[in-house]
Amino acid sequence: MGPQQRRDEVAEGVLAEKINHLLSRLYPEKESRPGYAKLAGQIREQTGKAMSATYLWELASGRKRNLTQDTLVTLAEFFGVPAEYFLDDVVASRVDAQLDLALALRNQKVRSIALRAEGLSDDTLDALLAMVTEARRIERLGPATDSGEPRPERDE
Amino acid sequence: MGPQQRRDEVAEGVLAEKINHLLSRLYPEKESRPGYAKLAGQIREQTGKAMSATYLWELASGRKRNLTQDTLVTLAEFFGVPAEYFLDDVVASRVDAQLDLALALRNQKVRSIALRAEGLSDDTLDALLAMVTEARRIERLGPATDSGEPRPERDE
DNA sequence: ACAGGGCATCCGCTAAAGCGGACGGTTGCT
DNA sequence: AGCAACCGTCCGCTTTAGCGGATGCCCTGT
């Protein structure tokens, strides 16, 4: 339904801001915070994987933004966050519909209906759709927030 | 019925195997399975993002294996799995149990029905459930693979 | 004043992600 | 037979993730 704007302290948005957020969380005091060279060294030592100072800076400054699977896992491991942390924001721009769906599927019966509707013919689906819509009207529920799928969003 | 451990060895952490697994889940009968060209077309159409036939093949055959964030999200969205599926093996096996549901929801009409069924009274849901089950019998489809109930965790 | 270490930033390189356009092989249709 | 459509596979190309090695700026110590 609503894109609940959660404003913890987590900077929503670009990957660079997430990384900076994680960095300043790891080193709250600006003074003690090491440079990118030492940070990269820590990452290498702690995760056993590769990480260069230059690249770390490029990420933090937003010059590179399309991480690779390996790098993603490495950073997630170092910062102690699930790898999803770097992804869910990208997903977030598209999951408003999914969120409603996930919510609806909390009901076991709704889920069973969805499962059994799969594979039925188009005509039957139309009939069922009409029924459930009518039932919704009878029970005086508001119209479902039906978000279409072909989102002609073109950017990036 | 139970979310038992499938005997078909699921992806040992190799990306190619996960992709092939998802592909054969999407198209169980190999007769109807389109080639990589058409599959890439579907991905492009459904997600609105880019995906080439060549690259899809390279992934499925294991020639390229270090996905980028963008590609990761695109594939996850298309297959209806969380992006972590490709990152975390534990998540992968857990999600496999829910794949039937995700598969069913790929049909827009089924999705609409599920959305509109949410909030209806229990009695109405029972009636609808009976209808859709009956429709399934009439159209001579096998009984829906109603897996137990892994909870749809989604919060925070 | 000078030396030196740590810092952010830049430059140029390599390896690989990702794609377009081939090439042959099989299938089915007329 | 021919053809058209589809398939998997390969090749070559552009882009960019990712890194090593400068460069120059601030420090602090001597």
CSV table of N, CA, C and O (backbone and C1' of nucleotides) in Angstrom, one decimal, chain A residues 52 54-55 64 66 68 71, chain D residues 16-22:
chain,number,residue,atom,x,y,z
A,52,SER,N,40.7,-3.3,-2.6
A,52,SER,CA,41.7,-2.3,-2.7
A,52,SER,C,41.2,-1.0,-2.2
A,52,SER,O,40.0,-0.7,-2.1
A,54,THR,N,41.7,2.0,-3.4
A,54,THR,CA,41.2,2.9,-4.5
A,54,THR,C,39.7,2.5,-4.8
A,54,THR,O,38.9,3.4,-4.9
A,55,TYR,N,39.4,1.3,-4.9
A,55,TYR,CA,38.1,0.9,-5.2
A,55,TYR,C,37.1,1.2,-4.1
A,55,TYR,O,36.0,1.6,-4.3
A,64,LYS,N,31.8,4.3,-8.7
A,64,LYS,CA,31.4,3.0,-9.2
A,64,LYS,C,30.2,2.6,-8.3
A,64,LYS,O,30.2,2.8,-7.1
A,66,ASN,N,28.0,-0.4,-9.5
A,66,ASN,CA,27.4,-1.7,-9.8
A,66,ASN,C,28.2,-2.8,-9.4
A,66,ASN,O,29.0,-3.4,-10.1
A,68,THR,N,29.8,-6.3,-7.9
A,68,THR,CA,29.8,-7.7,-8.4
A,68,THR,C,29.4,-8.6,-7.2
A,68,THR,O,29.6,-8.2,-6.0
A,71,THR,N,32.2,-8.9,-4.6
A,71,THR,CA,32.4,-7.7,-3.8
A,71,THR,C,31.3,-7.5,-2.8
A,71,THR,O,31.5,-7.1,-1.6
D,16,DT,P,29.8,2.0,-19.0
D,16,DT,O5',30.5,1.2,-17.8
D,16,DT,C5',30.0,-0.1,-17.4
D,16,DT,C4',31.0,-0.8,-16.5
D,16,DT,C3',31.6,0.0,-15.4
D,16,DT,O3',31.7,-0.8,-14.3
D,16,DT,C1',33.3,-1.1,-16.6
D,17,DA,P,31.0,-0.3,-12.9
D,17,DA,O5',31.4,-1.5,-11.9
D,17,DA,C5',31.0,-2.8,-12.2
D,17,DA,C4',32.1,-3.8,-11.9
D,17,DA,C3',32.8,-3.7,-10.5
D,17,DA,O3',33.1,-5.0,-10.1
D,17,DA,C1',34.4,-3.4,-12.1
D,18,DG,P,33.4,-5.3,-8.5
D,18,DG,O5',35.0,-4.9,-8.4
D,18,DG,C5',35.9,-5.8,-9.1
D,18,DG,C4',37.3,-5.2,-9.0
D,18,DG,C3',37.7,-4.6,-7.7
D,18,DG,O3',38.7,-5.4,-7.1
D,18,DG,C1',38.5,-3.4,-9.7
D,19,DC,P,39.6,-5.0,-5.9
D,19,DC,O5',40.9,-4.5,-6.6
D,19,DC,C5',41.7,-5.4,-7.4
D,19,DC,C4',42.9,-4.8,-8.0
D,19,DC,C3',43.8,-4.1,-6.9
D,19,DC,O3',45.1,-4.7,-7.0
D,19,DC,C1',43.4,-2.6,-8.7
D,20,DG,P,46.1,-4.5,-5.8
D,20,DG,O5',47.3,-3.7,-6.6
D,20,DG,C5',47.7,-4.1,-7.9
D,20,DG,C4',48.7,-3.2,-8.5
D,20,DG,C3',49.7,-2.6,-7.5
D,20,DG,O3',51.0,-2.5,-8.1
D,20,DG,C1',48.4,-0.8,-8.5
D,21,DG,P,52.2,-2.0,-7.4
D,21,DG,O5',52.3,-0.4,-7.9
D,21,DG,C5',52.3,-0.2,-9.3
D,21,DG,C4',52.2,1.3,-9.5
D,21,DG,C3',53.2,2.1,-8.7
D,21,DG,O3',53.9,3.0,-9.5
D,21,DG,C1',51.0,3.0,-8.5
D,22,DA,P,54.9,4.1,-8.9
D,22,DA,O5',54.0,5.1,-8.1
D,22,DA,C5',54.5,6.5,-8.1
D,22,DA,C4',53.9,7.3,-9.2
D,22,DA,C3',53.9,8.8,-9.0
D,22,DA,O3',54.2,9.5,-10.1
D,22,DA,C1',51.7,7.9,-8.8
